[in-house]
XYZ file of N, CA and C in Angstrom:
336
model
N 80.154 101.976 104.561
C 80.346 100.920 103.754
C 80.984 99.416 104.660
N 79.568 98.803 104.598
C 80.239 97.134 105.735
C 79.944 96.124 104.816
N 81.525 95.093 105.137
C 81.057 94.043 104.756
C 80.858 92.909 105.532
N 79.811 91.672 105.127
C 79.824 90.701 106.537
C 79.979 89.857 105.944
N 81.019 89.737 105.116
C 81.345 88.434 104.522
C 82.444 88.297 103.711
N 83.641 87.482 103.265
C 84.446 87.486 102.442
C 83.935 87.190 101.016
N 83.018 86.820 100.771
C 82.181 86.341 99.545
C 81.468 88.255 99.007
N 81.132 88.638 100.105
C 80.503 90.305 99.963
C 81.878 91.207 99.180
N 82.989 90.896 100.340
C 84.298 91.760 100.327
C 84.856 91.933 98.921
N 84.795 90.252 98.734
C 85.682 90.157 97.388
C 85.697 90.471 95.838
N 84.088 90.852 95.728
C 83.965 91.839 94.436
C 84.800 93.070 94.302
N 84.433 93.818 95.326
C 84.803 95.319 95.602
C 86.504 94.923 95.717
N 86.626 94.086 96.184
C 88.401 93.876 96.320
C 88.834 93.926 94.930
N 88.346 92.894 94.603
C 88.514 92.589 92.625
C 88.232 94.282 92.115
N 87.381 94.941 92.367
C 87.107 96.479 91.707
C 88.569 97.496 91.974
N 88.570 97.001 93.128
C 90.058 97.952 93.881
C 91.518 97.690 93.279
N 91.312 96.704 92.200
C 92.911 96.346 91.828
C 92.709 95.834 90.450
N 91.951 96.704 89.571
C 91.243 96.296 88.320
C 93.239 96.213 87.297
N 93.803 97.423 87.770
C 94.918 97.168 86.422
C 95.717 96.198 87.448
N 96.424 95.385 86.196
C 97.341 94.558 86.331
C 98.549 95.299 87.246
N 99.236 96.170 86.822
C 100.466 96.531 87.168
C 99.932 96.685 88.992
N 98.626 97.128 89.582
C 98.368 97.148 90.910
C 98.522 95.667 91.439
N 97.905 94.756 90.400
C 97.957 93.423 91.231
C 99.238 92.861 91.211
N 100.316 93.444 90.304
C 101.783 92.697 90.467
C 102.321 93.327 91.582
N 102.019 95.131 91.814
C 102.693 95.144 93.077
C 102.101 94.138 94.392
N 100.999 93.811 94.377
C 100.365 93.329 95.310
C 101.399 91.960 95.242
N 100.984 91.381 94.468
C 102.115 89.872 93.823
C 103.071 90.059 94.797
N 104.163 90.944 94.545
C 105.441 91.245 94.541
C 105.688 91.535 96.447
N 104.524 92.191 96.509
C 104.758 92.856 98.368
C 104.579 91.138 98.956
N 103.367 90.720 98.471
C 102.752 89.830 98.963
C 104.058 87.962 99.247
N 104.496 88.016 98.198
C 105.771 87.164 97.604
C 106.894 87.217 98.732
N 107.066 89.077 98.545
C 108.296 88.796 99.656
C 108.056 88.968 101.142
N 106.603 89.173 101.382
C 106.389 89.235 102.908
C 106.298 87.846 103.514
N 105.801 86.772 102.634
C 105.651 85.280 102.937
C 106.901 84.934 102.679
N 108.385 85.538 101.593
C 109.872 85.025 102.313
C 110.235 85.461 103.505
N 109.369 86.759 103.887
C 110.303 87.094 105.259
C 109.812 86.210 106.263
N 108.886 86.257 106.429
C 107.810 85.619 107.085
C 108.358 83.924 107.405
N 109.054 83.341 106.485
C 109.848 82.025 105.925
C 111.015 82.145 107.163
N 111.748 83.303 106.657
C 113.069 83.516 107.225
C 113.282 83.839 108.597
N 111.969 84.429 108.852
C 111.867 84.844 110.131
C 111.964 83.287 111.627
N 110.629 82.391 110.866
C 110.968 81.550 111.512
C 111.739 80.117 111.241
N 112.737 80.347 110.088
C 113.896 79.530 110.367
C 115.259 80.089 111.028
N 115.325 81.341 111.358
C 116.509 82.202 112.081
C 116.245 82.442 113.525
N 114.762 82.232 113.372
C 114.161 82.946 114.610
C 114.856 84.313 115.110
N 114.672 85.311 113.790
C 115.316 86.816 114.017
C 113.639 87.632 113.837
N 113.469 88.284 114.503
C 112.287 88.941 114.445
C 112.365 90.023 113.276
N 113.256 90.425 113.496
C 113.599 91.570 112.638
C 113.243 91.096 111.078
N 113.408 89.958 110.600
C 112.546 89.621 109.532
C 110.867 90.096 109.396
N 109.809 89.571 110.523
C 108.409 89.598 110.311
C 108.536 91.498 110.041
N 109.333 92.376 110.930
C 109.595 94.001 110.490
C 109.062 93.965 109.269
N 110.557 93.385 108.397
C 110.602 93.564 106.951
C 109.148 93.007 106.195
N 108.734 91.789 106.744
C 107.455 91.008 106.207
C 106.529 92.127 105.866
N 106.175 93.224 107.232
C 105.012 93.988 107.026
C 105.511 95.204 106.073
N 106.771 95.912 106.267
C 107.427 96.747 105.329
C 107.065 96.834 103.742
N 107.700 95.451 103.292
C 107.746 94.952 102.329
C 106.184 94.295 101.674
N 105.093 93.979 102.278
C 103.755 93.619 102.324
C 103.179 95.039 101.834
N 103.251 95.643 102.779
C 102.347 96.842 102.363
C 103.042 97.872 101.754
N 104.086 98.201 101.800
C 104.797 99.235 100.755
C 104.990 98.754 99.164
N 104.481 97.648 98.688
C 104.412 97.419 97.378
C 102.681 97.965 97.574
N 102.184 96.984 98.369
C 100.862 97.208 97.892
C 100.465 98.493 97.987
N 100.813 99.702 98.731
C 100.248 100.429 99.173
C 100.996 102.054 97.948
N 101.826 101.171 97.226
C 102.288 101.677 96.404
C 101.573 101.676 94.944
N 101.132 100.591 94.743
C 100.346 100.171 93.637
C 98.977 101.204 93.965
N 98.343 101.116 95.134
C 96.773 101.976 95.367
C 97.456 103.176 95.012
N 98.251 103.643 95.323
C 98.734 105.486 95.871
C 98.818 105.974 94.048
N 99.729 105.275 93.685
C 100.417 106.012 92.134
C 99.940 104.858 90.963
N 99.784 103.699 91.276
C 98.768 102.866 90.021
C 97.485 103.038 89.712
N 96.729 102.240 91.073
C 95.596 102.437 90.873
C 94.798 103.666 91.255
N 95.737 104.367 91.665
C 95.066 105.923 92.533
C 93.657 105.518 93.260
N 93.805 104.893 94.305
C 92.581 104.581 94.747
C 93.009 104.485 96.729
N 92.322 104.541 97.777
C 92.432 103.962 98.773
C 93.030 102.789 99.262
N 93.704 102.094 99.647
C 93.753 100.674 100.383
C 92.630 100.311 101.330
N 91.719 99.054 101.400
C 91.121 98.869 102.188
C 91.730 97.794 103.635
N 92.960 98.151 103.616
C 93.261 97.729 104.461
C 93.062 98.075 106.077
N 92.789 99.574 106.102
C 92.506 100.147 107.345
C 91.113 99.868 107.695
N 90.311 99.425 106.920
C 88.508 99.128 107.167
C 88.213 97.889 107.334
N 88.830 96.931 106.252
C 88.659 95.501 106.326
C 90.009 94.902 106.386
N 90.572 94.778 107.745
C 91.886 94.246 107.874
C 91.894 92.772 107.572
N 91.472 92.115 107.971
C 90.813 90.385 107.853
C 90.829 90.207 106.690
N 89.737 90.578 105.768
C 89.025 90.524 104.457
C 89.987 90.966 103.718
N 90.975 92.206 104.145
C 91.898 92.568 103.087
C 93.426 91.740 102.815
N 93.926 90.959 104.025
C 94.482 90.114 103.695
C 94.129 88.859 103.278
N 93.064 88.300 103.876
C 92.408 87.025 102.788
C 92.495 87.134 101.647
N 92.053 88.024 101.015
C 91.986 88.418 99.521
C 93.551 88.750 98.549
N 94.520 89.355 99.752
C 95.630 89.440 99.491
C 96.554 87.844 99.185
N 95.872 87.058 100.285
C 96.698 85.905 99.665
C 96.027 85.091 98.755
N 94.896 85.578 98.455
C 93.840 84.619 97.598
C 94.330 85.189 96.217
N 94.459 86.506 95.941
C 95.048 87.415 95.057
C 96.318 86.667 94.523
N 97.128 86.572 95.052
C 98.649 85.895 95.205
C 98.995 84.083 94.622
N 97.601 83.692 94.854
C 97.574 82.569 94.540
C 96.503 82.335 93.206
N 96.048 83.165 92.537
C 95.439 82.928 91.691
C 96.485 83.606 90.699
N 97.006 84.618 91.227
C 98.109 84.722 89.974
C 98.730 84.088 90.256
N 99.638 82.886 91.024
C 100.746 82.292 91.025
C 100.507 81.029 90.082
N 98.811 80.557 90.202
C 98.200 79.420 89.960
C 98.003 79.730 88.222
N 97.067 80.702 87.928
C 96.841 81.611 86.732
C 97.414 82.452 85.866
N 98.412 83.282 86.524
C 99.597 84.348 85.183
C 99.126 85.142 86.279
N 100.407 85.842 85.977
C 100.472 87.266 86.735
C 99.464 88.258 86.247
N 98.938 88.450 84.938
C 98.259 89.270 84.374
C 96.807 88.986 84.386
N 96.205 88.333 84.993
C 94.654 87.574 84.323
C 93.831 88.793 85.014
N 93.045 88.648 83.521
C 91.901 89.606 83.322
C 90.871 89.291 83.490
N 90.431 87.846 84.687
C 89.127 87.919 84.228
C 88.604 87.844 85.303
N 87.932 88.994 85.134
C 86.589 89.539 86.647
C 85.555 88.507 86.740
N 85.654 87.764 86.104
C 84.258 86.856 85.981
C 84.612 85.617 87.173
N 85.640 86.359 87.842
C 85.566 84.686 88.435
C 84.900 84.401 89.497
N 84.485 83.556 90.288
C 83.723 83.108 90.701
C 83.865 84.319 92.333
N 82.872 84.411 92.892
C 83.146 85.394 94.283
C 83.784 84.827 95.158
N 83.957 83.639 95.680
C 84.818 83.329 96.035
C 85.346 81.452 95.424
N 86.604 82.164 94.783
C 87.126 81.041 93.840
C 87.644 79.500 94.420
N 87.974 79.859 95.781
C 88.391 78.918 96.466
C 87.314 78.002 96.405
N 85.741 78.254 96.498
C 84.771 77.831 97.085
C 83.982 76.908 95.519
N 84.838 77.865 94.366
C 84.036 77.398 93.280
C 82.381 78.224 92.709
N 82.412 79.014 93.870
C 80.746 79.512 93.878
C 80.817 80.815 93.155
């Protein structure tokens, strides 16, 4: 499977995150990773960057392996996967933690 754009990847990403508990683990992982990155910048402590990786991927992969029971797309599509994780975090932050609207536009930031 090849993805040539984020717009092409986004529906695939949503299909891999159908259960609200999986999306919640991603939200927690992304949120704690962002906090750890902020702490790294504020304290000049690089250990927080390692913590960001462990927390971000740890929660997300737990959701895939034990809740959704599928494989994370991180290794095959690292850039799109990171973009989608950040977009999912933003959608959940602004629209609610358990959004179920899979009729979202292909790229919600552009409204298309």
